[in-house]
């Protein structure tokens, strides 16, 4: 609710109450309302923080501190005129930092890019599906295209390796789309590919090969853990047999232990073989651990100086962005995901990538029952105020 709407509602309640409970002067009522509203505005962020679990308070504060910087970054995406999904928009949307007007503008740009043929590859389609879900938009209807149906029929996903395969699996499995659940063979195919690839990494991780040598990678492992666990949580819908489920559980347990063992001295996570952490890998690992129902406020192996979530928060700069050597937008977007995942896990609200249990705030402007009720109350208050003026009553 915006401050303007809240002010109108508060005034309505004040007017109605004055006619029933007591006779208070209009000056006193107005002054009281102003004081109340002033207190409400100042404490809005504090109340949002109080409503969450104690272990995730710092995460919510960090999200709040990023609001101004993130707003500028999202507007920059809109003005770029080449938006085809991005980490900053996805992270901002999942952290509830994207306005309805921004979501509308981003959807318009997606339509434009779709018409230009810039959303064609499986990896692009998967990214756009996830961005649209986060924005409260319907990826089944991007103009005359059904992106979910297109991705579900794609034949080239696994050729791009585990990272892209996991991203596609997330796009198909996070929304429990009817076109996917009614024909889950593609989901099953992607799962089988990822489980087979895990064998190259001792059934505990995923990564990349260089000159025939398999190297475990934090980022690839993290996104794959997130994807497999998100789908596993809805195993019935995707018709997963008991053997597949057992294998998934075993590999996911191993991968979770691998991530915790890989935590570095500062509490964060880094690229393969590096002794220095970075914000991107730390954020991805935090999301994966939260998805596996690990409280990242408590994830701290023997060599770590701080918890996994505290290590992520330490990267935040005074302007709200997250320190990185590469891209501020990428780093901040992924960091927001790590923070939001911690908040959801701490409050027992499930996975960040489960858009059914944790749907986005709709970007449509249709009135809900509650908003209609508020409008009715305000209209009643206006009528009551008019009667009072006509009769001379306060």
XYZ file of C-alpha atoms in Angstrom:
394
model
C 0.000 0.000 0.000
C 1.460 3.408 -0.944
C 1.740 6.228 1.638
C -0.902 8.179 -0.313
C -3.401 5.311 -0.174
C -2.556 4.679 3.458
C -3.139 8.366 4.280
C -6.562 8.257 2.599
C -7.538 5.107 4.464
C -6.344 6.494 7.783
C -8.310 9.687 7.284
C -11.379 7.606 6.435
C -11.071 5.606 9.631
C -10.542 8.786 11.662
C -13.691 10.393 10.212
C -15.844 7.318 10.829
C -14.552 6.852 14.355
C -15.162 10.480 15.316
C -18.871 10.245 14.502
C -19.387 7.151 16.641
C -16.965 7.281 19.525
C -16.431 10.928 20.477
C -16.729 14.509 19.398
C -13.252 15.649 18.440
C -12.407 18.847 16.672
C -11.296 18.606 13.041
C -8.021 20.300 13.935
C -7.245 17.671 16.579
C -8.196 14.830 14.223
C -6.026 16.233 11.454
C -3.069 16.700 13.776
C -3.467 13.191 15.151
C -3.580 11.754 11.646
C -0.426 13.614 10.628
C 1.459 12.386 13.670
C 0.321 8.802 13.082
C 1.252 8.900 9.403
C 4.637 10.427 10.182
C 5.408 7.606 12.594
C 4.151 5.023 10.091
C 6.385 6.320 7.286
C 9.469 6.360 9.511
C 8.860 2.876 10.858
C 7.709 1.103 7.658
C 11.091 -0.496 6.997
C 11.474 -1.398 10.675
C 8.071 -3.112 10.758
C 8.922 -5.107 7.629
C 12.131 -6.228 9.322
C 10.315 -7.140 12.573
C 7.875 -9.369 10.689
C 10.612 -11.786 9.651
C 12.597 -14.378 11.546
C 15.388 -13.083 13.763
C 18.033 -14.994 11.805
C 17.054 -13.174 8.599
C 16.780 -9.615 9.946
C 20.139 -8.556 8.562
C 19.172 -9.949 5.177
C 16.019 -7.826 5.100
C 17.981 -4.745 6.178
C 20.429 -5.385 3.371
C 17.568 -5.638 0.860
C 16.101 -2.379 2.170
C 19.472 -0.649 1.892
C 19.734 -1.606 -1.771
C 16.342 -0.171 -2.757
C 17.488 3.150 -4.236
C 20.427 1.731 -6.166
C 18.377 -1.177 -7.499
C 15.629 1.157 -8.682
C 18.194 3.026 -10.790
C 19.569 -0.229 -12.185
C 16.111 -1.459 -13.214
C 15.352 1.874 -14.880
C 18.660 1.562 -16.724
C 17.512 -1.831 -18.070
C 14.284 -0.251 -19.286
C 16.077 2.623 -21.017
C 18.598 0.311 -22.682
C 15.917 -0.876 -25.128
C 17.485 -4.326 -25.389
C 16.078 -6.126 -22.350
C 15.837 -9.902 -22.763
C 15.911 -10.843 -19.092
C 18.691 -10.065 -16.614
C 20.025 -10.958 -13.182
C 19.326 -7.522 -11.731
C 15.682 -7.542 -12.819
C 15.169 -11.120 -11.651
C 16.834 -10.467 -8.289
C 15.057 -7.153 -7.781
C 11.680 -8.659 -8.643
C 12.145 -11.590 -6.250
C 13.105 -9.105 -3.530
C 9.922 -7.105 -4.282
C 11.875 -4.068 -5.477
C 10.271 -3.691 -8.921
C 7.246 -1.417 -9.249
C 4.171 -2.231 -11.325
C 5.005 0.516 -13.817
C 8.540 -0.853 -14.208
C 7.186 -4.373 -14.743
C 4.833 -3.037 -17.407
C 7.676 -1.278 -19.212
C 9.872 -4.376 -19.054
C 7.071 -6.519 -20.481
C 6.679 -4.070 -23.361
C 10.405 -4.345 -24.077
C 10.249 -8.145 -23.994
C 7.470 -8.037 -26.576
C 9.608 -5.787 -28.754
C 12.672 -8.027 -28.476
C 10.559 -11.101 -29.184
C 9.296 -9.567 -32.430
C 12.893 -8.797 -33.416
C 13.814 -12.465 -32.956
C 16.123 -11.826 -30.012
C 14.508 -14.426 -27.739
C 15.120 -17.622 -29.685
C 17.798 -19.820 -28.110
C 16.782 -22.191 -25.285
C 18.992 -20.327 -22.800
C 17.334 -17.012 -23.762
C 13.837 -18.461 -23.526
C 14.607 -19.980 -20.115
C 15.980 -16.681 -18.814
C 12.933 -14.753 -20.033
C 10.524 -17.287 -18.510
C 12.150 -16.861 -15.095
C 12.193 -13.074 -15.403
C 8.530 -12.976 -16.403
C 7.545 -15.217 -13.495
C 9.449 -12.985 -11.082
C 7.710 -9.915 -12.507
C 4.265 -11.483 -12.151
C 3.872 -11.850 -15.913
C 2.650 -14.907 -17.810
C 5.369 -16.606 -19.917
C 2.640 -18.632 -21.627
C 1.575 -15.404 -23.300
C 4.309 -13.187 -24.684
C 2.434 -11.707 -27.600
C 1.407 -14.723 -29.674
C 4.170 -16.919 -28.202
C 4.008 -19.550 -25.472
C 7.591 -19.577 -24.199
C 7.023 -22.493 -21.825
C 5.672 -24.667 -24.629
C 8.582 -23.699 -26.874
C 11.195 -24.559 -24.237
C 9.437 -27.818 -23.398
C 9.801 -28.849 -27.045
C 13.394 -27.696 -27.485
C 15.875 -30.384 -28.551
C 19.166 -28.547 -28.019
C 19.189 -27.800 -24.288
C 21.666 -30.397 -23.001
C 24.200 -29.605 -25.732
C 25.076 -26.450 -23.793
C 26.206 -28.268 -20.634
C 24.933 -28.560 -17.079
C 24.600 -24.853 -16.262
C 22.244 -24.152 -19.172
C 20.442 -27.467 -18.633
C 19.826 -26.612 -14.968
C 18.582 -23.137 -15.907
C 16.123 -24.645 -18.399
C 14.977 -27.182 -15.803
C 14.311 -24.331 -13.384
C 12.337 -22.410 -16.003
C 10.164 -25.450 -16.736
C 9.815 -26.679 -13.154
C 9.453 -23.533 -11.082
C 5.958 -22.601 -12.242
C 4.348 -26.067 -12.365
C 2.942 -25.156 -15.779
C 0.172 -27.391 -17.083
C 1.890 -27.837 -20.456
C 4.882 -29.281 -18.555
C 3.166 -31.350 -15.856
C 0.836 -32.933 -18.418
C 3.835 -34.000 -20.487
C 6.866 -34.124 -18.165
C 9.190 -36.088 -20.449
C 11.384 -33.017 -21.060
C 11.797 -32.422 -17.322
C 12.693 -36.078 -16.841
C 15.199 -35.890 -19.709
C 16.942 -32.875 -18.180
C 17.069 -34.531 -14.752
C 18.608 -37.685 -16.216
C 21.253 -35.643 -18.010
C 22.227 -33.807 -14.809
C 22.355 -36.997 -12.753
C 24.526 -38.643 -15.408
C 26.848 -35.635 -15.489
C 27.189 -35.741 -11.684
C 29.023 -39.074 -12.062
C 31.901 -37.142 -13.640
C 32.253 -35.241 -10.366
C 32.018 -38.065 -7.806
C 28.222 -37.669 -7.598
C 28.621 -34.573 -5.448
C 28.988 -31.635 -7.832
C 28.865 -30.272 -11.390
C 31.368 -28.219 -13.308
C 33.344 -28.106 -16.532
C 36.003 -30.028 -18.405
C 39.360 -28.692 -19.572
C 41.513 -30.969 -21.711
C 39.547 -33.949 -20.475
C 39.942 -33.004 -16.808
C 36.674 -32.492 -14.862
C 36.736 -29.523 -12.480
C 34.072 -28.997 -9.837
C 32.512 -25.540 -9.926
C 30.557 -23.739 -7.171
C 28.296 -21.775 -9.521
C 27.344 -24.748 -11.708
C 26.839 -26.960 -8.671
C 24.669 -24.331 -6.999
C 22.304 -23.719 -9.929
C 21.966 -27.483 -10.461
C 21.173 -28.115 -6.797
C 18.521 -25.384 -6.947
C 16.954 -26.844 -10.098
C 16.921 -30.483 -8.975
C 15.562 -29.677 -5.518
C 12.856 -27.371 -6.897
C 11.567 -30.148 -9.169
C 12.033 -32.848 -6.526
C 9.735 -30.913 -4.194
C 6.984 -31.591 -6.745
C 7.981 -35.133 -7.699
C 4.390 -36.310 -8.074
C 3.532 -33.614 -10.604
C 6.538 -34.536 -12.724
C 5.917 -38.300 -12.424
C 9.367 -39.062 -11.009
C 9.841 -42.750 -10.211
C 11.232 -43.981 -6.909
C 14.660 -44.815 -8.351
C 15.105 -41.320 -9.763
C 13.920 -39.746 -6.521
C 16.365 -41.840 -4.475
C 19.261 -40.888 -6.751
C 18.317 -37.210 -6.666
C 18.171 -37.212 -2.861
C 21.564 -38.911 -2.597
C 23.305 -36.580 -5.059
C 21.695 -33.483 -3.536
C 22.860 -34.491 -0.062
C 26.391 -35.010 -1.374
C 26.342 -31.697 -3.235
C 25.134 -29.843 -0.141
C 28.032 -31.271 1.862
C 30.414 -30.338 -0.971
C 29.237 -26.715 -0.868
C 29.623 -26.477 2.902
C 33.120 -27.998 2.707
C 34.005 -25.480 0.005
C 33.241 -22.481 2.208
C 36.366 -20.299 2.402
C 38.033 -18.595 5.382
C 35.983 -15.391 5.052
C 32.728 -17.374 5.013
C 32.127 -16.870 1.307
C 32.580 -19.014 -1.793
C 34.865 -18.665 -4.804
C 35.595 -19.990 -8.247
C 37.080 -23.442 -8.541
C 40.586 -23.606 -7.096
C 40.483 -20.027 -5.809
C 41.186 -19.192 -2.181
C 39.428 -15.856 -2.598
C 35.645 -15.599 -2.431
C 33.477 -13.487 -4.721
C 29.971 -12.116 -4.362
C 28.498 -14.080 -7.297
C 29.603 -17.531 -6.146
C 28.735 -16.677 -2.544
C 25.229 -15.604 -3.533
C 24.639 -18.694 -5.685
C 25.854 -21.032 -2.947
C 23.646 -19.257 -0.410
C 20.575 -19.750 -2.605
C 21.421 -23.434 -3.104
C 21.904 -24.030 0.628
C 18.686 -22.189 1.481
C 16.856 -24.267 -1.130
C 18.181 -27.351 0.671
C 16.616 -25.901 3.832
C 19.919 -24.862 5.390
C 19.875 -21.680 7.479
C 22.729 -19.732 5.881
C 23.016 -17.707 9.069
C 24.279 -20.936 10.654
C 26.284 -22.335 7.748
C 29.872 -21.955 8.898
C 32.460 -24.690 8.519
C 35.518 -24.999 10.796
C 37.734 -22.704 8.736
C 35.104 -19.978 8.117
C 35.298 -16.720 10.098
C 31.615 -15.920 9.570
C 28.396 -17.476 8.292
C 27.563 -17.797 4.607
C 24.901 -15.075 4.676
C 27.057 -12.694 6.703
C 29.832 -13.164 4.143
C 27.393 -12.127 1.407
C 26.163 -9.073 3.310
C 29.769 -7.983 3.887
C 30.054 -7.345 0.149
C 27.407 -4.616 0.271
C 28.683 -1.081 -0.278
C 27.391 2.175 1.202
C 25.327 2.956 -1.910
C 23.491 -0.375 -1.601
C 25.206 -2.213 -4.468
C 27.467 -5.221 -3.991
C 31.218 -5.031 -4.577
C 32.519 -6.930 -7.577
C 35.305 -6.890 -10.156
C 32.906 -7.614 -12.998
C 29.352 -6.241 -13.180
C 27.529 -4.355 -10.424
C 24.174 -5.294 -11.933
C 25.014 -8.987 -12.052
C 26.504 -9.001 -8.559
C 23.662 -7.029 -6.984
C 20.990 -9.092 -8.722
C 22.480 -12.375 -7.543
C 23.116 -11.006 -4.054
C 19.434 -10.100 -3.741
C 18.570 -13.715 -4.541
C 20.840 -14.950 -1.753
C 19.279 -12.523 0.714
C 15.694 -13.321 -0.288
C 16.365 -17.070 -0.190
C 17.631 -16.694 3.377
C 14.514 -14.738 4.368
C 12.164 -17.346 2.886
C 14.017 -20.268 4.461
C 14.197 -18.624 7.886
C 10.453 -18.023 7.786
C 9.737 -21.563 6.519
C 8.186 -20.303 3.292
C 9.921 -22.670 0.934
C 12.059 -22.190 -2.150
C 12.898 -18.906 -3.837
C 12.287 -20.569 -7.201
C 8.888 -22.029 -6.315
C 6.573 -19.533 -7.977
C 3.485 -21.438 -6.834
C 4.272 -21.343 -3.103
C 5.971 -17.947 -3.416
C 4.325 -16.156 -6.332
C 5.363 -12.723 -7.527
C 3.287 -9.668 -6.765
C 0.995 -9.321 -9.765
C 1.742 -6.382 -12.003
C -1.859 -5.987 -13.184
C -3.942 -3.042 -11.997
C -7.165 -4.961 -11.383
C -8.755 -4.269 -8.019
C -8.780 -7.063 -5.505
C -11.575 -7.620 -3.028
C -9.547 -5.927 -0.303
C -8.859 -2.848 -2.447
C -12.559 -2.635 -3.347
C -13.392 -2.838 0.347
C -10.957 -0.031 1.113
C -12.457 2.108 -1.653
C -15.938 1.483 -0.224
C -14.783 2.550 3.246
C -13.223 5.732 1.882
C -16.365 6.592 -0.136
C -18.488 6.010 2.968
C -16.201 8.310 4.914
C -16.539 11.037 2.284
C -20.348 10.807 2.480
C -20.227 10.913 6.282
C -17.975 13.979 6.151
C -20.407 15.748 3.778
C -23.367 15.029 6.086
C -21.413 16.363 9.078
C -20.651 19.615 7.279
C -24.277 20.029 6.238
C -25.642 19.362 9.733
C -22.930 21.285 11.559
C -21.826 18.152 13.421
C -18.185 17.225 14.031
